[in-house]
Short mmCIF file of C-alpha atoms in Angstrom, two decimals:
data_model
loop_
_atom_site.label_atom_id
_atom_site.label_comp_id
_atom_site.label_asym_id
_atom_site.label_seq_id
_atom_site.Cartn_x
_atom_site.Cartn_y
_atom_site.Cartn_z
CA UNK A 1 125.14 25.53 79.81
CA UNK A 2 126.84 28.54 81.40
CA UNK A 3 124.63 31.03 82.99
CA UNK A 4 126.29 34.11 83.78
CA UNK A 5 124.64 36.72 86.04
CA UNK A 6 126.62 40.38 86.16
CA UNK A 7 125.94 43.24 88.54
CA UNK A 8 123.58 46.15 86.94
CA UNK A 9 125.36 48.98 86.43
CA UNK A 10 122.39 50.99 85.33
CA UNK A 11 121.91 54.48 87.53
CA UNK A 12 120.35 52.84 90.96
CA UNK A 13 119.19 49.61 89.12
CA UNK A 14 119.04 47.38 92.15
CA UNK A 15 117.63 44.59 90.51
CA UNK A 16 119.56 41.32 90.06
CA UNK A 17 118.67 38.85 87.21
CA UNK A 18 118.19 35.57 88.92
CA UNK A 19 117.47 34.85 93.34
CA UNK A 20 119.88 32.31 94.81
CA UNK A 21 116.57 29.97 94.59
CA UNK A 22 116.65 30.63 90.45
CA UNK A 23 120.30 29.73 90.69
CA UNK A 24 119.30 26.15 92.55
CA UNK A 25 117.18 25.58 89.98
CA UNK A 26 119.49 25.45 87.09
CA UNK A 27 122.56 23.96 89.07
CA UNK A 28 119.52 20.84 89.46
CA UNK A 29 119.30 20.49 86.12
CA UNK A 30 122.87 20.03 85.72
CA UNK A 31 123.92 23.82 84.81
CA UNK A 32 126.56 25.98 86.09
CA UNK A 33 125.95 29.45 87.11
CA UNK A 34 128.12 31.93 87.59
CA UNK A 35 128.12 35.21 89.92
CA UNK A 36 129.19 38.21 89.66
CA UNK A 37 130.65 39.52 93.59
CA UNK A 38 127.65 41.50 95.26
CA UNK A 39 125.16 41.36 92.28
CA UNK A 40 122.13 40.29 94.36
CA UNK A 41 123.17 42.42 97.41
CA UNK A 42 121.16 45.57 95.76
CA UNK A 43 118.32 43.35 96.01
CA UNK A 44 119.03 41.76 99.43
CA UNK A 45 120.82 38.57 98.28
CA UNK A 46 124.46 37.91 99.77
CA UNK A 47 127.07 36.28 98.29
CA UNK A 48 126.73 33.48 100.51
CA UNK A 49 123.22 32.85 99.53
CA UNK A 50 124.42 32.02 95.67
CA UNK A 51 127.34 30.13 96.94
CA UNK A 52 125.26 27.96 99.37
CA UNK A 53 123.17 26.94 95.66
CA UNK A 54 126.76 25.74 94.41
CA UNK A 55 126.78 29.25 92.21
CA UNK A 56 130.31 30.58 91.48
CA UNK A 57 130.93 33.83 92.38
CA UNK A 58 133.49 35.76 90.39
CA UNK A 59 135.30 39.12 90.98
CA UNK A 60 134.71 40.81 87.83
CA UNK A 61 131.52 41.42 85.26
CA UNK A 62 134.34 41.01 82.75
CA UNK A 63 134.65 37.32 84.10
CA UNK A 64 131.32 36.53 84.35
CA UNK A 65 130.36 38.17 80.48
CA UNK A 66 133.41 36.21 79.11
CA UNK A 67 132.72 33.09 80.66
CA UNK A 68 129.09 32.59 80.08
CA UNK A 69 127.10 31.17 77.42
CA UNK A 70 124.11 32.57 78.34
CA UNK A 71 124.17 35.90 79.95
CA UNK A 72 120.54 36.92 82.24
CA UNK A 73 120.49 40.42 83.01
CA UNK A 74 117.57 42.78 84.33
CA UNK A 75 118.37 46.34 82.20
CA UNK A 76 119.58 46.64 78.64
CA UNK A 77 123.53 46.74 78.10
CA UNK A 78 124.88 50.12 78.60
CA UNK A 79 128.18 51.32 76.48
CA UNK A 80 130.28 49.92 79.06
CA UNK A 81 129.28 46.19 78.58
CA UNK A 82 129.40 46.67 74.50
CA UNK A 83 132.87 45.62 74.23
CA UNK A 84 131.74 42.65 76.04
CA UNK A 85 129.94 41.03 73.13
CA UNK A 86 130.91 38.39 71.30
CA UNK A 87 129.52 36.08 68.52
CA UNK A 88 128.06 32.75 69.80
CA UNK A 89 126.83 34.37 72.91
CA UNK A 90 122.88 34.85 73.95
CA UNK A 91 121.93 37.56 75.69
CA UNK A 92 118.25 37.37 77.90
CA UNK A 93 117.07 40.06 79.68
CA UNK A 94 114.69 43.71 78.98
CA UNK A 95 116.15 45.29 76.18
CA UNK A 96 113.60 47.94 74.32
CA UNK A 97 116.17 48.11 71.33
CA UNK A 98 113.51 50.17 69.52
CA UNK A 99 114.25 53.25 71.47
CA UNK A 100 118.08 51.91 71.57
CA UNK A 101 119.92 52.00 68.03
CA UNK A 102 123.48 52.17 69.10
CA UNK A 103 122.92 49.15 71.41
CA UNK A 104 120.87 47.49 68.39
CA UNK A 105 124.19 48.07 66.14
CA UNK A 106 126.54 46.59 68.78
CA UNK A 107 124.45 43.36 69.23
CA UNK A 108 123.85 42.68 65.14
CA UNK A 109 127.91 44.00 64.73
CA UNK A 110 128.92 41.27 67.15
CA UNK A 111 126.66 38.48 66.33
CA UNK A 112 124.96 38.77 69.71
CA UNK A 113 121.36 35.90 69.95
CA UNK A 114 119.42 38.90 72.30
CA UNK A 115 116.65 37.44 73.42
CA UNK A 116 114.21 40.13 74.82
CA UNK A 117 111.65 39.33 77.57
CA UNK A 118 109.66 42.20 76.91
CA UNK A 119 108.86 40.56 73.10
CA UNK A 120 108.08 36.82 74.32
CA UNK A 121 104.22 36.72 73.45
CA UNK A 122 101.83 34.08 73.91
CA UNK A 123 99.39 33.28 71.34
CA UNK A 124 96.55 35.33 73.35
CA UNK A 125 98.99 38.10 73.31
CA UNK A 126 100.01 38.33 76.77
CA UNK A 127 103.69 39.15 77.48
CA UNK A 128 104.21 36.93 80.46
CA UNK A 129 108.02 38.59 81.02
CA UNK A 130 107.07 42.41 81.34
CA UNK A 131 103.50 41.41 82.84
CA UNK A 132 105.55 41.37 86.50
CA UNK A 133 107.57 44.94 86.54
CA UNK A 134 104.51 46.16 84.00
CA UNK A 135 102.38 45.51 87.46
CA UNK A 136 105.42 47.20 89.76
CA UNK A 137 105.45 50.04 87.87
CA UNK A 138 101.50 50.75 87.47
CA UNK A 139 101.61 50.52 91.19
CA UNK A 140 104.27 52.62 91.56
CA UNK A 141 103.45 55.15 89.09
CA UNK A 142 100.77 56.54 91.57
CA UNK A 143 102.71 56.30 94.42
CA UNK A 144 105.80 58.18 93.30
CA UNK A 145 102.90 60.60 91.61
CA UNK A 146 101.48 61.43 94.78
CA UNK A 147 104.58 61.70 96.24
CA UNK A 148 105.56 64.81 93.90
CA UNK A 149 102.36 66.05 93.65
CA UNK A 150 103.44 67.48 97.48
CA UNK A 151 104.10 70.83 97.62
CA UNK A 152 107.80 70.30 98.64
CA UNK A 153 108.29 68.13 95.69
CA UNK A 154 107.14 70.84 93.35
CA UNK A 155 103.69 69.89 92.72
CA UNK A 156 100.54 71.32 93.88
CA UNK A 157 100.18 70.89 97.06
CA UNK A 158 97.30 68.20 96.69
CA UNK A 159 96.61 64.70 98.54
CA UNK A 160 95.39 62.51 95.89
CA UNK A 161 92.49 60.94 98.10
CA UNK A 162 91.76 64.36 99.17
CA UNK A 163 89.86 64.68 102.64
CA UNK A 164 86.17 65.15 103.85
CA UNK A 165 84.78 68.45 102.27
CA UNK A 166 87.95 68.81 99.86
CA UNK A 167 87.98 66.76 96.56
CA UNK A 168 90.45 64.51 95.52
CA UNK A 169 92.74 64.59 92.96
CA UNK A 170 92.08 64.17 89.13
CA UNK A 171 94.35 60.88 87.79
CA UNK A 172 94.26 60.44 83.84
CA UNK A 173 95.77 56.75 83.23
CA UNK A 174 96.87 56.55 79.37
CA UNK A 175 96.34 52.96 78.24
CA UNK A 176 94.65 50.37 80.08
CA UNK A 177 96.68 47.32 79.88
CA UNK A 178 98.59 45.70 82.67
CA UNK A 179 100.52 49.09 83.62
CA UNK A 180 97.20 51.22 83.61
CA UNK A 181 95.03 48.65 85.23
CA UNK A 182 97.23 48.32 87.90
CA UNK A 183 97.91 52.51 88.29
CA UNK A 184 93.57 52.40 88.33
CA UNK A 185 93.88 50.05 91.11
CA UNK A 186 96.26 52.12 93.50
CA UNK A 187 94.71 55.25 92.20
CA UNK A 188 91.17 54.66 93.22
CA UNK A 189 92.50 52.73 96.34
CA UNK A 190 93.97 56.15 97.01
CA UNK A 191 90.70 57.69 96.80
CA UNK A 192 91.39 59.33 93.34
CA UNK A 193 89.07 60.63 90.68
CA UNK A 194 90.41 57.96 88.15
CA UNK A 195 89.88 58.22 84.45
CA UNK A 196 91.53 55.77 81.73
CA UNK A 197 91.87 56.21 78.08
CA UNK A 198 91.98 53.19 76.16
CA UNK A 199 91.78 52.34 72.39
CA UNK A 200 90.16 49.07 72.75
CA UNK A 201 86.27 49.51 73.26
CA UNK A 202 86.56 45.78 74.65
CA UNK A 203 89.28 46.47 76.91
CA UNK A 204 87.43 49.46 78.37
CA UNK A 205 84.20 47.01 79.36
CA UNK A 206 86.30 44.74 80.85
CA UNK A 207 87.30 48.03 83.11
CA UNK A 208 84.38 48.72 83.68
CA UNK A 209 83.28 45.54 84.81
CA UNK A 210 85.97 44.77 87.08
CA UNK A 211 85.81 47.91 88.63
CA UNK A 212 82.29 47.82 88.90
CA UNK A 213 81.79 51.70 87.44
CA UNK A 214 84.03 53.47 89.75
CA UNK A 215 86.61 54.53 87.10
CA UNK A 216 85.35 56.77 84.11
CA UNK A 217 86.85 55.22 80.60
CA UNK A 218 87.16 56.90 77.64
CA UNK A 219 87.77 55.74 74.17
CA UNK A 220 91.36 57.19 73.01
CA UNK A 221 90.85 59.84 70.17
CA UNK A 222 92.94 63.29 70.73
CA UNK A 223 89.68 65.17 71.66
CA UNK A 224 89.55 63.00 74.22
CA UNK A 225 93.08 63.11 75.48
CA UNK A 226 93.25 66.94 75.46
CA UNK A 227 90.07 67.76 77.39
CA UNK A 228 91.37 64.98 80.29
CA UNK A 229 95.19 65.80 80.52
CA UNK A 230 94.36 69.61 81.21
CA UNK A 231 91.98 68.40 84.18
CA UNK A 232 95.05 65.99 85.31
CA UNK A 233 96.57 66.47 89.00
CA UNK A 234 98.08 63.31 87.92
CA UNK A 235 99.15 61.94 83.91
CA UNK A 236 100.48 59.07 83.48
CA UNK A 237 101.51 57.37 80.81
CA UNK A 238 100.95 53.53 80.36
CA UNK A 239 100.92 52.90 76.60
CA UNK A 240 102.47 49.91 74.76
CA UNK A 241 103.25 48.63 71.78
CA UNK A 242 105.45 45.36 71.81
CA UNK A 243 108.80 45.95 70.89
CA UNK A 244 107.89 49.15 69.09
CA UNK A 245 108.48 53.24 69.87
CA UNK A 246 105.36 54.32 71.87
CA UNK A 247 102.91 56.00 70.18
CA UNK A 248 102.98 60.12 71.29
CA UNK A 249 99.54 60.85 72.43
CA UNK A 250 99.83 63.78 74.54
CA UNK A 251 101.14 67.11 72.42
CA UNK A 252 103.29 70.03 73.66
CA UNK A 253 100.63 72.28 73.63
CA UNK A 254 98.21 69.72 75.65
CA UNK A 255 101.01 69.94 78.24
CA UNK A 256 101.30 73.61 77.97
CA UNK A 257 97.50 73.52 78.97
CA UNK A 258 97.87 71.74 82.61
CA UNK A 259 97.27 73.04 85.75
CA UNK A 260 101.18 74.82 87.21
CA UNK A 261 102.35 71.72 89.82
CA UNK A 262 100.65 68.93 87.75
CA UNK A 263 102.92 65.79 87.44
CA UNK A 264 103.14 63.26 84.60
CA UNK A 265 104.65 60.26 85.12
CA UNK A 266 105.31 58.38 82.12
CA UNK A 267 105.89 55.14 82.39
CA UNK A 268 106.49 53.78 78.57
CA UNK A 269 109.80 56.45 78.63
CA UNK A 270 111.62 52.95 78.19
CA UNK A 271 110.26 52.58 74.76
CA UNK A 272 110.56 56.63 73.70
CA UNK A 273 107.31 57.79 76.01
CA UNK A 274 103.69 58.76 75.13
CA UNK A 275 104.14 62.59 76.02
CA UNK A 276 105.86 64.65 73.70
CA UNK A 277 107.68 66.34 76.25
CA UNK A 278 109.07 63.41 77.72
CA UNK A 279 112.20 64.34 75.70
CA UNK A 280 114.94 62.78 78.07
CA UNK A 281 115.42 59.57 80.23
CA UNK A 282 116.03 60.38 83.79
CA UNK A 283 117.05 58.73 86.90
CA UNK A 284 116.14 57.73 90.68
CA UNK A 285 118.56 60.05 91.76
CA UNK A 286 117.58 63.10 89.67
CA UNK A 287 114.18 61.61 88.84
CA UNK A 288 112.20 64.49 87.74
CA UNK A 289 112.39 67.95 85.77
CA UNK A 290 110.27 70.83 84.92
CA UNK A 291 108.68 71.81 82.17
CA UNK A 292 105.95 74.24 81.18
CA UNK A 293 104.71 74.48 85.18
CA UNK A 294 104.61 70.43 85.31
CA UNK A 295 106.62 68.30 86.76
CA UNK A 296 107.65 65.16 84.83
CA UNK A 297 108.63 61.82 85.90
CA UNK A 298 111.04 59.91 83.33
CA UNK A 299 112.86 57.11 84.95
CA UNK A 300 113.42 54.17 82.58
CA UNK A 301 113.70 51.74 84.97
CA UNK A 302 110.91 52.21 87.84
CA UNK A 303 110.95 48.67 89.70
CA UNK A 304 114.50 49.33 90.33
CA UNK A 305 113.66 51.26 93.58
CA UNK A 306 111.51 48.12 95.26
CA UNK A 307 114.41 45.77 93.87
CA UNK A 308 113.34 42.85 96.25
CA UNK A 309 109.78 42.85 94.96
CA UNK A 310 110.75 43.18 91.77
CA UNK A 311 113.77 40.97 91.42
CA UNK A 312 111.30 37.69 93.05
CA UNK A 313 108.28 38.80 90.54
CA UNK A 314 111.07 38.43 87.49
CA UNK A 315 112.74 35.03 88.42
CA UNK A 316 109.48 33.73 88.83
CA UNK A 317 108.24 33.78 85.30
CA UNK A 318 112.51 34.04 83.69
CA UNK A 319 113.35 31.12 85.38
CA UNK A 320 111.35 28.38 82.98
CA UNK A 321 112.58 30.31 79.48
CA UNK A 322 115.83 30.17 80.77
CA UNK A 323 115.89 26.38 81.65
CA UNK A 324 114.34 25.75 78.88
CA UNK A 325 117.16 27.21 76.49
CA UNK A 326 120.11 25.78 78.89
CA UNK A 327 118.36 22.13 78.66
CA UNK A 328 117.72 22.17 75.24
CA UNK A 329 120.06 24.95 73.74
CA UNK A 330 119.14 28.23 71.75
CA UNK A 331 118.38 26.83 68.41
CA UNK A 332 116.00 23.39 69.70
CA UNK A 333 114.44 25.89 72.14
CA UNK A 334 113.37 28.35 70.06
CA UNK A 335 111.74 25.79 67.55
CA UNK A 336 109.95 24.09 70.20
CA UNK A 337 108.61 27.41 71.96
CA UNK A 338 107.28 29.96 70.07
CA UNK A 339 106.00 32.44 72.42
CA UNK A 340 110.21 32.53 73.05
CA UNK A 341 111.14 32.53 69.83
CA UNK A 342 109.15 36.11 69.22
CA UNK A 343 111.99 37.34 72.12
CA UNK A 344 114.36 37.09 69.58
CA UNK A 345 115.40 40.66 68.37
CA UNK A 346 118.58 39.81 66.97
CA UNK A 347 120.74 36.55 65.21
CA UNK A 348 123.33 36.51 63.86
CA UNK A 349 124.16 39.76 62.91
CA UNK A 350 120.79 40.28 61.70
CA UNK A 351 117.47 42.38 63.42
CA UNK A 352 114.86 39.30 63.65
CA UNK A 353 111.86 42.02 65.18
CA UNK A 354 110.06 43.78 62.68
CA UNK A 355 109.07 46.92 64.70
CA UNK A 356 112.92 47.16 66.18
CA UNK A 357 113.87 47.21 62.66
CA UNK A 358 111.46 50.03 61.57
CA UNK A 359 112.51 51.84 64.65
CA UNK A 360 116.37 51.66 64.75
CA UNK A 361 116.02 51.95 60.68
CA UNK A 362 118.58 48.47 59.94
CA UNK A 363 116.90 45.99 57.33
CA UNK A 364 114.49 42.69 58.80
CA UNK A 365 115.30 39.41 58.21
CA UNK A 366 112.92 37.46 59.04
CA UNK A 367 114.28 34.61 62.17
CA UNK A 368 112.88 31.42 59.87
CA UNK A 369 114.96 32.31 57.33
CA UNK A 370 118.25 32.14 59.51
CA UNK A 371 117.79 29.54 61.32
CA UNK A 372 118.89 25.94 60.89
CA UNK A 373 116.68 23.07 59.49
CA UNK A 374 115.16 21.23 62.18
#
């Protein structure tokens, strides 16, 4: 098979889809890959590097899209890559189509195989594809929070660990999966008064236990939510659910009710955010606005800014989906792995995820019923 890996050409997305090592790992099994010119060099790879793995490096995104088979990418397409889609090509890489219906039209109008890594889901329900930037964005969730939470920033003027005689700051954590559990971690390591809301009365034991009492946890019911976010220094937002719109937990008026210089960070703004007025997408270069007295925090694509972290973490667990479906090819792959074949958001021309479809409002069909006979 073809791999093709283009440059991101998402606002400061330094990411790159696959290391040199990722690339020597395909050419082994007998693939090509293909580069585009200075793709890994926002994350610290040359050019050399791929070409010493026997990678081809190509001038152009255009050559490397029309070229490929199989295109790896970090980010979701943007309008600029539309017009290169094509039927018979497979697409693998983040693409949170619920919150993205012109993208979802382009990819079922051309007959694109997306494969999303944030839907791949193994049987205990663990996504083992966003679990890696899920863990680089809890972490950095608190760090970019305290950052603004700095007086020059626009925040209050607090230290989150706060100092001998002065308290620390107040961190509510929304959702305590991978994102939150990980925010908890840097949070309290911080020194932080840490409290995370959680649906799941089993989840919020298992926070309990592991870290051993010093978080409070609090079952998620809107009484709940109100009475923490208006104690917040710090909100963020870690809620999930796969391949769906996030659920909005946080109100206008619960915002309205914050302490002037609080800052919400809201990491789910990739799937359509948990905080009502989390109403736009923004970037590392204008990463935050105002709103009510708080600062907010919207950038869709928060690992981008420790790109050599992030990019390692992501080849790591991409690298065995994506030999498998070069070795074996789309169709055998998907029948023989079905953790991968719940990636699969659309097929030929059809949406193939049931919450994309209820998002994006175009019709399900379910992915047995289109695919071959085995």
């Amino acid at each position: 098979m073809i791999i093709g890996i283009p440059k991101e050409i998402k606002n400061n997305e330094n990411r790159v889809a696959l290391t040199p090592g990722g690339a020597a790992v395909l050419r082994e099994a007998g693939h090509s890959v293909i580069v585009e010119a200075g793709a890994g060099a926002g994350s610290g790879f040359s050019d050399d590097e791929y070409a010493k793995e026997d990678a081809q490096l190509l001038p152009s995104a255009a050559e490397v899209w029309g070229k490929a088979e199989m295109i790896m990418k970090v980010k979701e397409p943007l309008p600029a890559e539309f017009g290169y889609f094509r039927e018979g090509l497979t697409l693998f890489t983040y693409l949170h189509l619920a919150a993205e219906p012109k993208l979802t039209e382009a990819l079922v109008q051309h007959k694109v195989t997306a494969i999303a890594y944030e839907t791949i889901q193994l049987p205990s329900g663990g996504l083992p594809l966003l679990t890696p930037m899920s863990e680089v964005a809890g972490r950095m969730s608190v760090q970019v929070g305290a950052q603004f939470l700095e007086k020059n920033y626009g925040g209050r003027g607090i230290l989150l660990g706060g100092v001998p005689g002065v308290p620390p700051a107040d961190v509510i954590i929304l959702g305590g999966g991978i994102v939150g559990t990980n925010a908890a971690k840097m949070a309290l390591g911080l020194g932080a008064n840490v409290v995370v809301i959680e649906r799941s009365a089993e989840r919020l034991r298992y926070l309990d236990d592991v870290f051993h009492g010093r978080i409070r946890t609090l079952m998620s019911n809107p009484y709940n939510i109100a009475n923490a976010v208006q104690k917040a220094d710090l909100l963020i937002g870690a809620v999930l659910i796969p391949g769906a719109k996030a659920p909005k937990l946080v109100s206008e008026e619960m915002v309205r009710q914050m302490k002037p210089g609080a800052v919400i960070v809201d990491v789910a703004v990739d799937q359509g955010g948990s905080i009502t007025t989390v109403d736009r997408v923004t970037t590392h270069s204008a990463p935050t606005y105002e709103k009510y007295g708080v600062l907010h925090y919207a950038v869709a694509n928060m690992p981008g800014a420790v790109p050599r972290t992030s990019t390692l973490a992501l080849t790591n667990v991409t690298i065995g989906y994506a030999l498998e479906l070069a070795d074996k090819g789309v169709i055998r792959a998907l029948y023989g792995n079905p953790p991968l074949k719940l990636g699969v958001n659309t097929y030929q021309g059809h949406v193939t995820y049931p919450a994309v479809a209820e998002a994006v409002g175009l019709p399900y069909t379910g992915l047995d019923s289109l695919l071959p006979i085995s």
